[in-house]
PDB file of C-alpha atoms in Angstrom:
ATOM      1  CA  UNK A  86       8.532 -63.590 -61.254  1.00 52.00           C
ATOM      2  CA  UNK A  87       5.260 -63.874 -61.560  1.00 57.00           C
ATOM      3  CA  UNK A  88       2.675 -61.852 -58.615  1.00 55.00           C
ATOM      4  CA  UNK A  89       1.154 -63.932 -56.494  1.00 56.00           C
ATOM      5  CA  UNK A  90      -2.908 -64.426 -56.519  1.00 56.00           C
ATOM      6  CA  UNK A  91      -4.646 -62.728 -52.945  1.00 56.00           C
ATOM      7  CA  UNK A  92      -5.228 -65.629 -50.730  1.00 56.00           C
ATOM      8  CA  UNK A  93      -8.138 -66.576 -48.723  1.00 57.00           C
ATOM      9  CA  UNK A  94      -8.188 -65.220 -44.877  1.00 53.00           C
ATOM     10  CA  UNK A  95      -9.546 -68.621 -44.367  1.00 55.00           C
ATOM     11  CA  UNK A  96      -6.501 -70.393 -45.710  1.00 54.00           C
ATOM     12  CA  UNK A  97      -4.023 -68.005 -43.088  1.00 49.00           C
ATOM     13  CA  UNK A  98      -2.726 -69.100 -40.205  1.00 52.00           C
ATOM     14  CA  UNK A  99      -4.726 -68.313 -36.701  1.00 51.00           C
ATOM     15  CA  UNK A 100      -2.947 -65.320 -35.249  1.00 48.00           C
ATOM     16  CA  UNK A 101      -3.119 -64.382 -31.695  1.00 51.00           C
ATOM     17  CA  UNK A 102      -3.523 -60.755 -32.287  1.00 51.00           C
ATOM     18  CA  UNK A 103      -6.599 -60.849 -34.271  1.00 55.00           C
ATOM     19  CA  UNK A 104      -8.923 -62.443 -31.698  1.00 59.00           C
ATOM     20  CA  UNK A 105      -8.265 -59.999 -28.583  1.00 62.00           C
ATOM     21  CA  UNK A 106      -9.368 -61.413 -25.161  1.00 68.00           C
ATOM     22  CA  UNK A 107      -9.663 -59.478 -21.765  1.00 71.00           C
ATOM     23  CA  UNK A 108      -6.301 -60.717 -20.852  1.00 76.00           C
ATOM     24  CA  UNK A 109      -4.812 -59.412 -23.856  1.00 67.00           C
ATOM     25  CA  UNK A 110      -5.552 -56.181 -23.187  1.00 66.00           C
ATOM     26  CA  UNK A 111      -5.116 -56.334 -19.619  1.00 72.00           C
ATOM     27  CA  UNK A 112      -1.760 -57.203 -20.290  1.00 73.00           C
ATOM     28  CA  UNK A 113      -1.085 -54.151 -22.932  1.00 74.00           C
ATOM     29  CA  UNK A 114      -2.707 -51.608 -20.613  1.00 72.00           C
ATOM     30  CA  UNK A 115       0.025 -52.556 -17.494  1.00 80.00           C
ATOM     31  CA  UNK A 116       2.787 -52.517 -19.864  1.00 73.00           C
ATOM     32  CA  UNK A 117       1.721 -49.412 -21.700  1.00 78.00           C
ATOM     33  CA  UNK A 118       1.181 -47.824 -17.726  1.00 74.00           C
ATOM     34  CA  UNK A 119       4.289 -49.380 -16.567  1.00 74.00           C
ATOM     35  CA  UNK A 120       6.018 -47.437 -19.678  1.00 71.00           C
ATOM     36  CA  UNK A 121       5.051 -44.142 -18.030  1.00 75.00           C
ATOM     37  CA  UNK A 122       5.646 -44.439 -14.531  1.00 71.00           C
ATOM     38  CA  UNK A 123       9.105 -45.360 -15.594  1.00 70.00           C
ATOM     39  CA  UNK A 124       9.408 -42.273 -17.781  1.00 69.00           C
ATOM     40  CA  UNK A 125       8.554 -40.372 -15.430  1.00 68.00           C
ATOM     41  CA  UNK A 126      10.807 -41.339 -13.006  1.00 70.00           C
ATOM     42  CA  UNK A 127      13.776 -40.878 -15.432  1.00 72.00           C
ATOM     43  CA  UNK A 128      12.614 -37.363 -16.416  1.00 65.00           C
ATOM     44  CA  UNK A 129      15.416 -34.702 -15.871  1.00 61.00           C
ATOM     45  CA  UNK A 130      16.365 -32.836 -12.863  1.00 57.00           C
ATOM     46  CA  UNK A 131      16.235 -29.082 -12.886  1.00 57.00           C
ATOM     47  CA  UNK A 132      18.315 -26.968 -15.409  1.00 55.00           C
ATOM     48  CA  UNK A 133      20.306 -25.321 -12.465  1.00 54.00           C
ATOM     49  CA  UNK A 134      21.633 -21.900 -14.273  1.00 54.00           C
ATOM     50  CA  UNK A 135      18.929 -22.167 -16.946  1.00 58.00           C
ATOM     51  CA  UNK A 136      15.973 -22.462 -14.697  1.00 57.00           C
ATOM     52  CA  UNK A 137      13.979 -19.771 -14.447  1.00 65.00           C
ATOM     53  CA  UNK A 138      14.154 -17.837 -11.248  1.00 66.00           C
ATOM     54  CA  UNK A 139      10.302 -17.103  -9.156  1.00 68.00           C
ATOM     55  CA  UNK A 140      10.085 -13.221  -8.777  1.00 65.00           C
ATOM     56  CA  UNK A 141       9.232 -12.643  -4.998  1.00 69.00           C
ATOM     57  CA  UNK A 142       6.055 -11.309  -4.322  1.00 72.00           C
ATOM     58  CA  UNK A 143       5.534  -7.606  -3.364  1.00 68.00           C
ATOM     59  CA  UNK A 144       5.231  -7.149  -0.094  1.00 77.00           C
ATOM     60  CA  UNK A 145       1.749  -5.536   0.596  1.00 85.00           C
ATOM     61  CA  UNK A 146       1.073  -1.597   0.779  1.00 89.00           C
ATOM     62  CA  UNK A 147       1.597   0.166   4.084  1.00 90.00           C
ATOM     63  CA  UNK A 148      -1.419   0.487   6.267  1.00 92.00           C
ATOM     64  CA  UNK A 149      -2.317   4.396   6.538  1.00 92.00           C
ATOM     65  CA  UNK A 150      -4.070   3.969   9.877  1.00 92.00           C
ATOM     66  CA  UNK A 151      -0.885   2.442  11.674  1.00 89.00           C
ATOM     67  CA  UNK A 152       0.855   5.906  10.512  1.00 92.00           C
ATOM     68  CA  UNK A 153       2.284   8.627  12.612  1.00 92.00           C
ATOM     69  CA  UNK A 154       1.219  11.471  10.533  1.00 94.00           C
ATOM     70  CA  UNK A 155       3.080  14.596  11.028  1.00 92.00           C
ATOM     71  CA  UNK A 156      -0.690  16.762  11.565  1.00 89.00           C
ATOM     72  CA  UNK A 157      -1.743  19.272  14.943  1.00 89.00           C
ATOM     73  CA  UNK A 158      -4.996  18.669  15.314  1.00 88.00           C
ATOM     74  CA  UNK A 159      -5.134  20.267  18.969  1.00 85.00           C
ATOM     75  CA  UNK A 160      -5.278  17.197  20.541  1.00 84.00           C
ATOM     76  CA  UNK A 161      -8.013  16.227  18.603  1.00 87.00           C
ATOM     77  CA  UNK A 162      -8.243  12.660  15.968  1.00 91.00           C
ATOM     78  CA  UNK A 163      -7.779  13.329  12.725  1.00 93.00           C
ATOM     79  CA  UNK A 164      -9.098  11.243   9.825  1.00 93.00           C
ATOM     80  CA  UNK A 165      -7.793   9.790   6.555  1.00 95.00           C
ATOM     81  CA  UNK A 166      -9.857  10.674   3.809  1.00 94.00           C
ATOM     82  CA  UNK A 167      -8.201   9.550   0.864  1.00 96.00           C
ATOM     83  CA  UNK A 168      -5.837   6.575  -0.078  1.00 96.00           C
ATOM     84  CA  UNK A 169      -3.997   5.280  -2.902  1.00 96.00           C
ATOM     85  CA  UNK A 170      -1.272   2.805  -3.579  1.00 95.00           C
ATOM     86  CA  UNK A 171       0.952   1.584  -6.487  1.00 94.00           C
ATOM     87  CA  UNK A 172       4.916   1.838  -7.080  1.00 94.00           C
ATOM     88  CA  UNK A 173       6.334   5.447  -6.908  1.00 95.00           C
ATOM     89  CA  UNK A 174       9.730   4.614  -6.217  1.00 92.00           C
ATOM     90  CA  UNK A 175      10.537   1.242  -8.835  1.00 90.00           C
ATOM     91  CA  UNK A 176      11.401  -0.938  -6.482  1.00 88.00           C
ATOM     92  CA  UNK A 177       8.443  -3.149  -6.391  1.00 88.00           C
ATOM     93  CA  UNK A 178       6.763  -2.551  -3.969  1.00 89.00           C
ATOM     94  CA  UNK A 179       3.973  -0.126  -3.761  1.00 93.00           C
ATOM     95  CA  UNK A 180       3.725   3.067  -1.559  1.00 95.00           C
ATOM     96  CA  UNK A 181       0.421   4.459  -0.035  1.00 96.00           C
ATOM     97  CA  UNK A 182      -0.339   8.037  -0.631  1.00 97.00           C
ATOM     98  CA  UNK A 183      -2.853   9.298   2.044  1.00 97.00           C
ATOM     99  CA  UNK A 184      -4.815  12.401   2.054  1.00 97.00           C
ATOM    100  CA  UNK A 185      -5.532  13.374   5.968  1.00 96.00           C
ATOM    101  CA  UNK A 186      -7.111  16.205   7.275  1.00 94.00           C
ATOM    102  CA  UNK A 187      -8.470  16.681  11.018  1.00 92.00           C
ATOM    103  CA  UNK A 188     -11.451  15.791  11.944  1.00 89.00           C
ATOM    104  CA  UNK A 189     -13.844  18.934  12.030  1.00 78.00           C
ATOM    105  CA  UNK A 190     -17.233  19.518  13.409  1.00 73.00           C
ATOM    106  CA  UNK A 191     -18.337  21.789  10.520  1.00 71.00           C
ATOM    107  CA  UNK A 192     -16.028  23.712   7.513  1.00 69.00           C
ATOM    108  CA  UNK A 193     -13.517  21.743   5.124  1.00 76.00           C
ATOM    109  CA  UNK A 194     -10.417  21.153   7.275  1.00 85.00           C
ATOM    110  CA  UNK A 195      -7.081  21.672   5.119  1.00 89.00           C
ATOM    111  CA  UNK A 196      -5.179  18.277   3.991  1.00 93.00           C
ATOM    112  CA  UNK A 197      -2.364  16.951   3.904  1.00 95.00           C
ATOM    113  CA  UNK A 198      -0.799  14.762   1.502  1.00 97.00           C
ATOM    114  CA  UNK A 199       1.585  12.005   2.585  1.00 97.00           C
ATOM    115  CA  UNK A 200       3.244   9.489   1.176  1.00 97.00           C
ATOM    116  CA  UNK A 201       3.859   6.549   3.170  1.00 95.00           C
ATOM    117  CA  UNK A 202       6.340   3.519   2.859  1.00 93.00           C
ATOM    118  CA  UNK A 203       6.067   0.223   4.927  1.00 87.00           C
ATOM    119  CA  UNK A 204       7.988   0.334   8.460  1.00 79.00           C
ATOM    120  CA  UNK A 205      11.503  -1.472   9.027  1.00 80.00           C
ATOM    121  CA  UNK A 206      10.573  -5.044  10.945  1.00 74.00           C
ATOM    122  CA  UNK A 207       7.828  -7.287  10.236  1.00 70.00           C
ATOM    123  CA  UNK A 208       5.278  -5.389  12.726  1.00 77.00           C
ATOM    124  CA  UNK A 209       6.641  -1.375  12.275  1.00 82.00           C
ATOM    125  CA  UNK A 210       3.923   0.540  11.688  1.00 88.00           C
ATOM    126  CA  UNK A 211       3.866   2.525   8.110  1.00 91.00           C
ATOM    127  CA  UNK A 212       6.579   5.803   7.826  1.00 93.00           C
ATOM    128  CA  UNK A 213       5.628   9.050   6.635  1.00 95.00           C
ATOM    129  CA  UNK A 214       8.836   9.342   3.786  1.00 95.00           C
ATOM    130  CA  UNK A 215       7.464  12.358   2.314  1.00 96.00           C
ATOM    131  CA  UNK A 216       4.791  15.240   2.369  1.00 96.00           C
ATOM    132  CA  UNK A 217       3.109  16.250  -0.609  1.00 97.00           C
ATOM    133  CA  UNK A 218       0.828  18.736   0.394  1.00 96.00           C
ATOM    134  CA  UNK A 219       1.175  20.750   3.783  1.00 96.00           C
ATOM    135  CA  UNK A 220      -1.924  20.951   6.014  1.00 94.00           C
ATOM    136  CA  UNK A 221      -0.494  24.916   5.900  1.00 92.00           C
ATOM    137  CA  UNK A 222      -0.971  25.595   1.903  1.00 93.00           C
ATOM    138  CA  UNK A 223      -4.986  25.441   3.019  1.00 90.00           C
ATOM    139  CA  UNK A 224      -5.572  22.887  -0.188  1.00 92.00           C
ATOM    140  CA  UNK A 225      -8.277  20.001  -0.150  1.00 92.00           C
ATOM    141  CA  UNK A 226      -8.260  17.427  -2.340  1.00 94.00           C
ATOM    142  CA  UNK A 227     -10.974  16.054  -4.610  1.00 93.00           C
ATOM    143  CA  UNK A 228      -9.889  13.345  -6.452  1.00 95.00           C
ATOM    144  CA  UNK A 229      -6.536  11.539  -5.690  1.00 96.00           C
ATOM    145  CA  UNK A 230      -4.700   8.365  -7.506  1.00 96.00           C
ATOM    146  CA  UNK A 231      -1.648   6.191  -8.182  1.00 96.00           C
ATOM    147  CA  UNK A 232      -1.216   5.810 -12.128  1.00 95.00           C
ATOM    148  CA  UNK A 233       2.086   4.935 -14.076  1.00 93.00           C
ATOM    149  CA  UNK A 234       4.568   5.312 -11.556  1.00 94.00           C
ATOM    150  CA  UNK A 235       3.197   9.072 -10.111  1.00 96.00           C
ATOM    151  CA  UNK A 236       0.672  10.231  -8.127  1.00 97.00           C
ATOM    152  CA  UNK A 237      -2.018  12.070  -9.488  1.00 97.00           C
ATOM    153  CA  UNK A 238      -4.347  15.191  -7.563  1.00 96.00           C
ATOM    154  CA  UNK A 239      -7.255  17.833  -8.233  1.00 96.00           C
ATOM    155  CA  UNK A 240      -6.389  20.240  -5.196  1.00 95.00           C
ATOM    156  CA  UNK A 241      -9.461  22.828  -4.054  1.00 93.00           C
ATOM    157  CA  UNK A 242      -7.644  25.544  -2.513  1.00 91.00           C
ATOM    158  CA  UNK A 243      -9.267  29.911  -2.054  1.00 89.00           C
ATOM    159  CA  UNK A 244      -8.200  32.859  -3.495  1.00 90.00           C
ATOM    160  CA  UNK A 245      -8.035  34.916  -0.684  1.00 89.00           C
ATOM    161  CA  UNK A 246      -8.905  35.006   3.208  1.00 86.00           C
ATOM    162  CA  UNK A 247     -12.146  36.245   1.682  1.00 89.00           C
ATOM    163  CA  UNK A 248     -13.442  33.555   0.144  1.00 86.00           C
ATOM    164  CA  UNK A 249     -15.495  31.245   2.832  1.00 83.00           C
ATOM    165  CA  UNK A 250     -13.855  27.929   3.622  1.00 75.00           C
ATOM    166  CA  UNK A 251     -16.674  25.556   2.808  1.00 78.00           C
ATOM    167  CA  UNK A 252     -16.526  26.692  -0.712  1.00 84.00           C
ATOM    168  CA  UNK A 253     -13.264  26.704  -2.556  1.00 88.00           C
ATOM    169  CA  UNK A 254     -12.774  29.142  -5.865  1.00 89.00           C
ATOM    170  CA  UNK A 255      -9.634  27.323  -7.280  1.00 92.00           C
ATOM    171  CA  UNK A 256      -8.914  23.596  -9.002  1.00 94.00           C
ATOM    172  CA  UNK A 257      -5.712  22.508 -10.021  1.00 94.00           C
ATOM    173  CA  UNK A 258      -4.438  19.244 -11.866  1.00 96.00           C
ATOM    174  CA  UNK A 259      -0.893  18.183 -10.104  1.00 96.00           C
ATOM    175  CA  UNK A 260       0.721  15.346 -10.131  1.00 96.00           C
ATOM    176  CA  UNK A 261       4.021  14.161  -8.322  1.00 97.00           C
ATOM    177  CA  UNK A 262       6.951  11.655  -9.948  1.00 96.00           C
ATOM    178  CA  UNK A 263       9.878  10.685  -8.028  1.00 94.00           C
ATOM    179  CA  UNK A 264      13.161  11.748  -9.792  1.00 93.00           C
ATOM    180  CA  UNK A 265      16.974  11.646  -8.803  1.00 91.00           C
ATOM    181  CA  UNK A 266      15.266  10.813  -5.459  1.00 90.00           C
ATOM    182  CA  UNK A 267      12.762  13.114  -4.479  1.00 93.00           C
ATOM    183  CA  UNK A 268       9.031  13.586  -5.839  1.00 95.00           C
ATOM    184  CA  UNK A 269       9.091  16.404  -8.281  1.00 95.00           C
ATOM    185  CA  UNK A 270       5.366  18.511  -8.491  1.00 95.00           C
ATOM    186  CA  UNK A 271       4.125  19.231 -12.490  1.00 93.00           C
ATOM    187  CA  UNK A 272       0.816  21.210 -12.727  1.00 87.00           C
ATOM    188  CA  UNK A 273      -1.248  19.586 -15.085  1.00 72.00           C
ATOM    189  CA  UNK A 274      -3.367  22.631 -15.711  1.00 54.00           C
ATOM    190  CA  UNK A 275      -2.602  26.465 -14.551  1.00 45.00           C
ATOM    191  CA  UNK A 276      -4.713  26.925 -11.747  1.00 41.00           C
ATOM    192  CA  UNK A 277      -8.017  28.189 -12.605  1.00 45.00           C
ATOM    193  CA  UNK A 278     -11.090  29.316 -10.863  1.00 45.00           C
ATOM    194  CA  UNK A 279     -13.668  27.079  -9.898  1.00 46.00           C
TER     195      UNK A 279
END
């Protein structure tokens, strides 16, 4: 068999597809759109048992200044100094861990350190669940914060009765972790003088 010599594009036939008009492509771009609307319509339903579940949200952190806190102030207010949240138990939601102290006209007031949990019904003010720090152990505290899981503290506390109250002579690094369902203190540093 012997090949065949190229031919002349003037010699073909007139083909429809080689000389486009409006309507031609008017007519592919509604097929071509009525291809997709129908594939999208026959897409399939959800996997059911497959489907990945949504995590719920975390509800937000209690509100210190709807708490009870369990501080005599001699019938005077008392004010929160501090605050910190994050998620000390695993559960997923976050606590709030308030430092409060009452409010004083002139010396450093002892805190307290309390750790607060959002109340049962929608519109329950926060619950004290636990106290860190006892107004009583005469501690302040200078820096406070919520990090991995535990809460972390520099507590100011005196010596002796000697020492004047507006100026503390001891630091120490705590921290608290909540294990076999209580928080458990570790000193992060021996105490030391200031």
């Amino acid at each position: 068999m012997q090949p065949s010599a190229p031919q002349d594009p003037a010699d073909l036939p007139d083909l429809a597809h080689t000389h486009a008009r409006p309507t031609h492509w008017l007519a592919t771009a509604t097929a071509i759109a009525a291809v997709v609307a129908l594939a999208g319509l026959l897409q399939p339903g959800p996997a059911g048992a497959t489907a990945t579940p949504v995590a719920p949200r975390p509800a937000p952190a209690p509100e210190a200044a709807t708490a009870d806190f369990p501080l005599e102030c001699g019938g005077g207010p008392h004010k929160i100094a501090k605050r910190a949240s994050g998620d000390l138990d695993g559960d997923g939601n976050p606590e709030t861990v308030a430092v409060v102290h009452c409010e004083a006209g002139s010396g450093t007031p002892p805190s307290g350190v309390y750790v607060l949990t959002r109340g049962k019904g929608a519109d329950a003010p926060a619950r004290v669940v636990a106290t860190l720090v006892a107004p009583d152990q005469h501690k302040n505290v200078a820096e406070l914060a919520v990090r991995d899981g535990a809460v972390h503290a520099t507590l100011l506390g005196y010596s002796s009765l000697d020492v004047p109250r507006c100026c503390p002579d001891q630091k120490e690094q705590v921290s608290w972790a909540w294990e076999g369902g209580a928080f458990v203190r570790a000193t992060r540093d021996e105490a030391r003088s200031a």
